[in-house]
JSON list of C-alpha atoms in Angstrom, two decimals:
[
{"chain": "A", "resi": 9, "resn": "MET", "atom": "CA", "xyz": [-35.15, -8.57, -1.36]},
{"chain": "A", "resi": 10, "resn": "VAL", "atom": "CA", "xyz": [-37.93, -10.00, 0.73]},
{"chain": "A", "resi": 11, "resn": "GLY", "atom": "CA", "xyz": [-35.28, -10.87, 3.39]},
{"chain": "A", "resi": 12, "resn": "ILE", "atom": "CA", "xyz": [-33.74, -7.40, 3.44]},
{"chain": "A", "resi": 13, "resn": "ALA", "atom": "CA", "xyz": [-36.95, -5.49, 3.28]},
{"chain": "A", "resi": 14, "resn": "GLY", "atom": "CA", "xyz": [-38.55, -7.68, 5.86]},
{"chain": "A", "resi": 15, "resn": "HIS", "atom": "CA", "xyz": [-36.49, -6.11, 8.54]},
{"chain": "A", "resi": 16, "resn": "ALA", "atom": "CA", "xyz": [-37.27, -2.70, 10.01]},
{"chain": "A", "resi": 17, "resn": "ASP", "atom": "CA", "xyz": [-33.77, -1.55, 10.71]},
{"chain": "A", "resi": 18, "resn": "LEU", "atom": "CA", "xyz": [-31.09, -0.95, 8.42]},
{"chain": "A", "resi": 19, "resn": "LYS", "atom": "CA", "xyz": [-28.36, -1.22, 11.16]},
{"chain": "A", "resi": 20, "resn": "LYS", "atom": "CA", "xyz": [-29.48, -4.92, 11.55]},
{"chain": "A", "resi": 21, "resn": "VAL", "atom": "CA", "xyz": [-29.32, -5.60, 8.19]},
{"chain": "A", "resi": 22, "resn": "GLY", "atom": "CA", "xyz": [-25.90, -4.02, 7.86]},
{"chain": "A", "resi": 23, "resn": "ARG", "atom": "CA", "xyz": [-24.75, -6.28, 10.64]},
{"chain": "A", "resi": 24, "resn": "LEU", "atom": "CA", "xyz": [-26.28, -9.41, 9.07]},
{"chain": "A", "resi": 25, "resn": "ALA", "atom": "CA", "xyz": [-24.58, -8.27, 5.61]},
{"chain": "A", "resi": 26, "resn": "LEU", "atom": "CA", "xyz": [-21.12, -7.87, 7.52]},
{"chain": "A", "resi": 27, "resn": "LYS", "atom": "CA", "xyz": [-21.55, -11.33, 9.24]},
{"chain": "A", "resi": 28, "resn": "SER", "atom": "CA", "xyz": [-22.76, -13.09, 5.98]},
{"chain": "A", "resi": 29, "resn": "LEU", "atom": "CA", "xyz": [-19.59, -11.49, 4.10]},
{"chain": "A", "resi": 30, "resn": "VAL", "atom": "CA", "xyz": [-17.21, -12.63, 6.67]},
{"chain": "A", "resi": 31, "resn": "TYR", "atom": "CA", "xyz": [-18.81, -16.14, 6.88]},
{"chain": "A", "resi": 32, "resn": "PHE", "atom": "CA", "xyz": [-18.59, -16.34, 2.85]},
{"chain": "A", "resi": 33, "resn": "GLU", "atom": "CA", "xyz": [-14.95, -15.35, 2.87]},
{"chain": "A", "resi": 34, "resn": "VAL", "atom": "CA", "xyz": [-13.99, -17.78, 5.81]},
{"chain": "A", "resi": 35, "resn": "VAL", "atom": "CA", "xyz": [-15.81, -20.82, 4.27]},
{"chain": "A", "resi": 36, "resn": "SER", "atom": "CA", "xyz": [-14.60, -20.03, 0.62]},
{"chain": "A", "resi": 37, "resn": "THR", "atom": "CA", "xyz": [-10.96, -19.68, 1.94]},
{"chain": "A", "resi": 38, "resn": "ILE", "atom": "CA", "xyz": [-11.15, -23.16, 3.51]},
{"chain": "A", "resi": 39, "resn": "ALA", "atom": "CA", "xyz": [-12.77, -24.75, 0.56]},
{"chain": "A", "resi": 40, "resn": "LEU", "atom": "CA", "xyz": [-9.96, -23.16, -1.52]},
{"chain": "A", "resi": 41, "resn": "LEU", "atom": "CA", "xyz": [-7.41, -24.64, 0.69]},
{"chain": "A", "resi": 42, "resn": "ILE", "atom": "CA", "xyz": [-9.04, -28.02, 0.72]},
{"chain": "A", "resi": 43, "resn": "GLY", "atom": "CA", "xyz": [-9.05, -27.97, -3.15]},
{"chain": "A", "resi": 44, "resn": "LEU", "atom": "CA", "xyz": [-5.41, -26.89, -3.42]},
{"chain": "A", "resi": 45, "resn": "ALA", "atom": "CA", "xyz": [-4.51, -29.58, -0.90]},
{"chain": "A", "resi": 46, "resn": "ALA", "atom": "CA", "xyz": [-6.41, -32.37, -2.94]},
{"chain": "A", "resi": 47, "resn": "ILE", "atom": "CA", "xyz": [-4.92, -31.31, -6.10]},
{"chain": "A", "resi": 48, "resn": "ASN", "atom": "CA", "xyz": [-1.50, -31.29, -4.86]},
{"chain": "A", "resi": 49, "resn": "LEU", "atom": "CA", "xyz": [-1.57, -34.71, -3.02]},
{"chain": "A", "resi": 50, "resn": "SER", "atom": "CA", "xyz": [-3.42, -36.32, -5.98]},
{"chain": "A", "resi": 51, "resn": "ARG", "atom": "CA", "xyz": [-1.22, -34.60, -8.70]},
{"chain": "A", "resi": 52, "resn": "ALA", "atom": "CA", "xyz": [-4.30, -34.70, -11.03]},
{"chain": "A", "resi": 53, "resn": "GLY", "atom": "CA", "xyz": [-3.27, -33.50, -14.55]},
{"chain": "A", "resi": 54, "resn": "TYR", "atom": "CA", "xyz": [0.43, -33.98, -13.99]},
{"chain": "A", "resi": 55, "resn": "GLY", "atom": "CA", "xyz": [2.21, -34.90, -17.10]},
{"chain": "A", "resi": 56, "resn": "VAL", "atom": "CA", "xyz": [-0.68, -33.79, -19.35]},
{"chain": "A", "resi": 57, "resn": "GLU", "atom": "CA", "xyz": [0.67, -31.83, -22.55]},
{"chain": "A", "resi": 58, "resn": "LEU", "atom": "CA", "xyz": [-1.64, -29.20, -23.84]},
{"chain": "A", "resi": 59, "resn": "PRO", "atom": "CA", "xyz": [-1.72, -28.91, -27.72]},
{"chain": "A", "resi": 60, "resn": "ALA", "atom": "CA", "xyz": [-0.37, -25.91, -29.33]},
{"chain": "A", "resi": 61, "resn": "ALA", "atom": "CA", "xyz": [-3.62, -24.43, -30.26]},
{"chain": "A", "resi": 62, "resn": "ALA", "atom": "CA", "xyz": [-4.73, -24.26, -26.60]},
{"chain": "A", "resi": 63, "resn": "GLY", "atom": "CA", "xyz": [-1.64, -21.94, -25.74]},
{"chain": "A", "resi": 64, "resn": "GLU", "atom": "CA", "xyz": [-2.97, -19.14, -27.90]},
{"chain": "A", "resi": 65, "resn": "SER", "atom": "CA", "xyz": [-3.43, -15.73, -26.18]},
{"chain": "A", "resi": 66, "resn": "LEU", "atom": "CA", "xyz": [-6.88, -14.60, -25.53]},
{"chain": "A", "resi": 67, "resn": "ASN", "atom": "CA", "xyz": [-8.30, -11.27, -26.47]},
{"chain": "A", "resi": 68, "resn": "VAL", "atom": "CA", "xyz": [-8.94, -9.77, -23.21]},
{"chain": "A", "resi": 69, "resn": "VAL", "atom": "CA", "xyz": [-10.19, -6.17, -22.95]},
{"chain": "A", "resi": 70, "resn": "GLN", "atom": "CA", "xyz": [-8.74, -4.38, -20.06]},
{"chain": "A", "resi": 71, "resn": "HIS", "atom": "CA", "xyz": [-11.19, -2.32, -17.68]},
{"chain": "A", "resi": 72, "resn": "THR", "atom": "CA", "xyz": [-10.46, 0.64, -15.84]},
{"chain": "A", "resi": 73, "resn": "ALA", "atom": "CA", "xyz": [-11.49, 0.99, -12.20]},
{"chain": "A", "resi": 74, "resn": "THR", "atom": "CA", "xyz": [-14.04, 3.63, -13.26]},
{"chain": "A", "resi": 75, "resn": "GLN", "atom": "CA", "xyz": [-15.52, 1.19, -15.65]},
{"chain": "A", "resi": 76, "resn": "MET", "atom": "CA", "xyz": [-15.62, -1.80, -13.32]},
{"chain": "A", "resi": 77, "resn": "ILE", "atom": "CA", "xyz": [-17.43, 0.33, -10.76]},
{"chain": "A", "resi": 78, "resn": "THR", "atom": "CA", "xyz": [-19.87, 1.77, -13.37]},
{"chain": "A", "resi": 79, "resn": "ASP", "atom": "CA", "xyz": [-20.53, -1.83, -14.51]},
{"chain": "A", "resi": 80, "resn": "ILE", "atom": "CA", "xyz": [-21.79, -2.87, -11.29]},
{"chain": "A", "resi": 81, "resn": "PHE", "atom": "CA", "xyz": [-24.91, -0.38, -11.34]},
{"chain": "A", "resi": 82, "resn": "PRO", "atom": "CA", "xyz": [-27.66, -1.53, -13.89]},
{"chain": "A", "resi": 83, "resn": "GLU", "atom": "CA", "xyz": [-28.45, 0.82, -16.68]},
{"chain": "A", "resi": 84, "resn": "SER", "atom": "CA", "xyz": [-31.90, -0.69, -16.61]},
{"chain": "A", "resi": 85, "resn": "ILE", "atom": "CA", "xyz": [-33.18, -3.62, -14.65]},
{"chain": "A", "resi": 86, "resn": "ALA", "atom": "CA", "xyz": [-34.77, -5.22, -17.68]},
{"chain": "A", "resi": 87, "resn": "LYS", "atom": "CA", "xyz": [-31.75, -4.95, -19.54]},
{"chain": "A", "resi": 88, "resn": "SER", "atom": "CA", "xyz": [-29.72, -6.61, -16.89]},
{"chain": "A", "resi": 89, "resn": "VAL", "atom": "CA", "xyz": [-32.15, -9.52, -16.54]},
{"chain": "A", "resi": 90, "resn": "ALA", "atom": "CA", "xyz": [-32.06, -9.80, -20.53]},
{"chain": "A", "resi": 91, "resn": "GLU", "atom": "CA", "xyz": [-28.42, -9.93, -20.78]},
{"chain": "A", "resi": 92, "resn": "GLY", "atom": "CA", "xyz": [-27.88, -12.30, -17.40]},
{"chain": "A", "resi": 93, "resn": "GLN", "atom": "CA", "xyz": [-25.83, -9.78, -15.53]},
{"chain": "A", "resi": 94, "resn": "VAL", "atom": "CA", "xyz": [-26.28, -11.30, -12.07]},
{"chain": "A", "resi": 95, "resn": "LEU", "atom": "CA", "xyz": [-24.33, -8.80, -10.32]},
{"chain": "A", "resi": 96, "resn": "GLN", "atom": "CA", "xyz": [-26.39, -5.82, -11.49]},
{"chain": "A", "resi": 97, "resn": "ILE", "atom": "CA", "xyz": [-29.63, -7.59, -10.58]},
{"chain": "A", "resi": 98, "resn": "VAL", "atom": "CA", "xyz": [-28.32, -8.27, -7.06]},
{"chain": "A", "resi": 99, "resn": "VAL", "atom": "CA", "xyz": [-27.17, -4.81, -6.77]},
{"chain": "A", "resi": 100, "resn": "PHE", "atom": "CA", "xyz": [-30.62, -3.54, -7.94]},
{"chain": "A", "resi": 101, "resn": "SER", "atom": "CA", "xyz": [-32.37, -5.78, -5.63]},
{"chain": "A", "resi": 102, "resn": "VAL", "atom": "CA", "xyz": [-30.31, -4.80, -2.41]},
{"chain": "A", "resi": 103, "resn": "LEU", "atom": "CA", "xyz": [-30.83, -1.08, -3.21]},
{"chain": "A", "resi": 104, "resn": "PHE", "atom": "CA", "xyz": [-34.50, -1.67, -3.93]},
{"chain": "A", "resi": 105, "resn": "ALA", "atom": "CA", "xyz": [-34.86, -3.54, -0.61]},
{"chain": "A", "resi": 106, "resn": "MET", "atom": "CA", "xyz": [-33.03, -0.79, 1.18]},
{"chain": "A", "resi": 107, "resn": "ALA", "atom": "CA", "xyz": [-35.25, 1.66, -0.18]},
{"chain": "A", "resi": 108, "resn": "LEU", "atom": "CA", "xyz": [-38.39, -0.20, 0.54]},
{"chain": "A", "resi": 109, "resn": "ILE", "atom": "CA", "xyz": [-37.26, -0.35, 4.39]},
{"chain": "A", "resi": 110, "resn": "LEU", "atom": "CA", "xyz": [-37.34, 3.37, 4.40]},
{"chain": "A", "resi": 111, "resn": "VAL", "atom": "CA", "xyz": [-41.14, 3.45, 3.22]},
{"chain": "A", "resi": 112, "resn": "PRO", "atom": "CA", "xyz": [-43.73, 3.38, 6.03]},
{"chain": "A", "resi": 113, "resn": "GLU", "atom": "CA", "xyz": [-45.01, -0.02, 6.97]},
{"chain": "A", "resi": 114, "resn": "PRO", "atom": "CA", "xyz": [-48.64, 0.32, 5.51]},
{"chain": "A", "resi": 115, "resn": "LYS", "atom": "CA", "xyz": [-47.05, 1.14, 2.06]},
{"chain": "A", "resi": 116, "resn": "ARG", "atom": "CA", "xyz": [-44.30, -1.53, 2.37]},
{"chain": "A", "resi": 117, "resn": "ARG", "atom": "CA", "xyz": [-46.60, -4.54, 3.26]},
{"chain": "A", "resi": 118, "resn": "PRO", "atom": "CA", "xyz": [-48.28, -4.85, -0.23]},
{"chain": "A", "resi": 119, "resn": "MET", "atom": "CA", "xyz": [-44.90, -4.68, -2.11]},
{"chain": "A", "resi": 120, "resn": "LEU", "atom": "CA", "xyz": [-43.36, -7.32, 0.40]},
{"chain": "A", "resi": 121, "resn": "GLU", "atom": "CA", "xyz": [-46.42, -9.65, 0.05]},
{"chain": "A", "resi": 122, "resn": "PHE", "atom": "CA", "xyz": [-46.21, -9.45, -3.77]},
{"chain": "A", "resi": 123, "resn": "ALA", "atom": "CA", "xyz": [-42.43, -9.99, -3.67]},
{"chain": "A", "resi": 124, "resn": "GLY", "atom": "CA", "xyz": [-42.92, -12.99, -1.33]},
{"chain": "A", "resi": 125, "resn": "SER", "atom": "CA", "xyz": [-45.71, -14.56, -3.60]},
{"chain": "A", "resi": 126, "resn": "LEU", "atom": "CA", "xyz": [-43.64, -14.05, -6.68]},
{"chain": "A", "resi": 127, "resn": "SER", "atom": "CA", "xyz": [-40.69, -15.68, -4.97]},
{"chain": "A", "resi": 128, "resn": "GLU", "atom": "CA", "xyz": [-42.91, -18.64, -3.87]},
{"chain": "A", "resi": 129, "resn": "THR", "atom": "CA", "xyz": [-44.19, -18.82, -7.30]},
{"chain": "A", "resi": 130, "resn": "MET", "atom": "CA", "xyz": [-40.67, -19.17, -9.00]},
{"chain": "A", "resi": 131, "resn": "PHE", "atom": "CA", "xyz": [-39.58, -21.81, -6.51]},
{"chain": "A", "resi": 132, "resn": "LYS", "atom": "CA", "xyz": [-42.76, -23.86, -7.48]},
{"chain": "A", "resi": 133, "resn": "PHE", "atom": "CA", "xyz": [-41.77, -23.27, -11.11]},
{"chain": "A", "resi": 134, "resn": "THR", "atom": "CA", "xyz": [-38.35, -24.37, -10.74]},
{"chain": "A", "resi": 135, "resn": "ASN", "atom": "CA", "xyz": [-39.68, -27.41, -8.82]},
{"chain": "A", "resi": 136, "resn": "LEU", "atom": "CA", "xyz": [-41.81, -28.32, -11.70]},
{"chain": "A", "resi": 137, "resn": "VAL", "atom": "CA", "xyz": [-38.91, -28.01, -14.15]},
{"chain": "A", "resi": 138, "resn": "SER", "atom": "CA", "xyz": [-36.86, -30.20, -12.15]},
{"chain": "A", "resi": 139, "resn": "MET", "atom": "CA", "xyz": [-39.55, -32.92, -11.78]},
{"chain": "A", "resi": 140, "resn": "TRP", "atom": "CA", "xyz": [-39.80, -33.03, -15.75]},
{"chain": "A", "resi": 141, "resn": "ARG", "atom": "CA", "xyz": [-36.03, -32.85, -16.36]},
{"chain": "A", "resi": 142, "resn": "ARG", "atom": "CA", "xyz": [-35.69, -36.66, -16.24]},
{"chain": "A", "resi": 143, "resn": "LEU", "atom": "CA", "xyz": [-38.26, -37.21, -18.88]},
{"chain": "A", "resi": 144, "resn": "ALA", "atom": "CA", "xyz": [-36.72, -34.61, -21.11]},
{"chain": "A", "resi": 145, "resn": "CYS", "atom": "CA", "xyz": [-33.31, -36.33, -20.70]},
{"chain": "A", "resi": 146, "resn": "LEU", "atom": "CA", "xyz": [-35.03, -39.56, -21.49]},
{"chain": "A", "resi": 147, "resn": "GLY", "atom": "CA", "xyz": [-36.49, -38.13, -24.64]},
{"chain": "A", "resi": 148, "resn": "ARG", "atom": "CA", "xyz": [-32.99, -36.41, -25.65]},
{"chain": "A", "resi": 149, "resn": "TRP", "atom": "CA", "xyz": [-31.51, -39.96, -25.18]},
{"chain": "A", "resi": 150, "resn": "ARG", "atom": "CA", "xyz": [-34.13, -41.55, -27.31]},
{"chain": "A", "resi": 151, "resn": "THR", "atom": "CA", "xyz": [-33.60, -38.96, -30.08]},
{"chain": "A", "resi": 152, "resn": "ARG", "atom": "CA", "xyz": [-29.92, -39.43, -30.15]},
{"chain": "A", "resi": 153, "resn": "SER", "atom": "CA", "xyz": [-29.94, -43.15, -30.07]},
{"chain": "A", "resi": 154, "resn": "GLY", "atom": "CA", "xyz": [-32.64, -43.13, -32.87]},
{"chain": "A", "resi": 155, "resn": "THR", "atom": "CA", "xyz": [-30.48, -40.74, -35.15]},
{"chain": "A", "resi": 156, "resn": "TRP", "atom": "CA", "xyz": [-27.20, -42.19, -34.47]},
{"chain": "A", "resi": 157, "resn": "GLY", "atom": "CA", "xyz": [-27.67, -45.80, -33.32]},
{"chain": "A", "resi": 158, "resn": "TRP", "atom": "CA", "xyz": [-27.35, -47.22, -29.64]},
{"chain": "A", "resi": 159, "resn": "GLU", "atom": "CA", "xyz": [-23.34, -47.25, -30.03]},
{"chain": "A", "resi": 160, "resn": "CYS", "atom": "CA", "xyz": [-23.49, -43.38, -29.53]},
{"chain": "A", "resi": 161, "resn": "CYS", "atom": "CA", "xyz": [-25.15, -43.58, -26.03]},
{"chain": "A", "resi": 162, "resn": "PHE", "atom": "CA", "xyz": [-22.31, -45.66, -24.61]},
{"chain": "A", "resi": 163, "resn": "ARG", "atom": "CA", "xyz": [-19.27, -43.83, -25.83]},
{"chain": "A", "resi": 164, "resn": "CYS", "atom": "CA", "xyz": [-17.44, -41.50, -23.44]}
]
């Protein structure tokens, strides 16, 4: 949101979005082709027989085009965050940033500063969690080995 709302011109944001979309599509297609070539050359999984239970059909609910479009837009941002609906959160953020661009600069600046500070704080929080993850893994390994013995830690 800060990146979009930090620009003063929606046309520049639109051009940047188009360039980003084209870049994403090109790089994703190249990655897909590399993966396809790698799997065909290595023939990984060739000859693997799936058990009968894995072949069961899944209960898939069909969505109409109207449902798919309405599902993109959040009913409530709090509900979208609570349910982990990433697409809805992104759509809300983009629309909010576009609306923020239309607000005069003196009224826009405090919101941008708040969003920038919040973003920086969340990155610092993520960094703290990442620093402590090794200790958490060690604790989990210690608990598992204490409960089931050292042999369980070396089984694949």
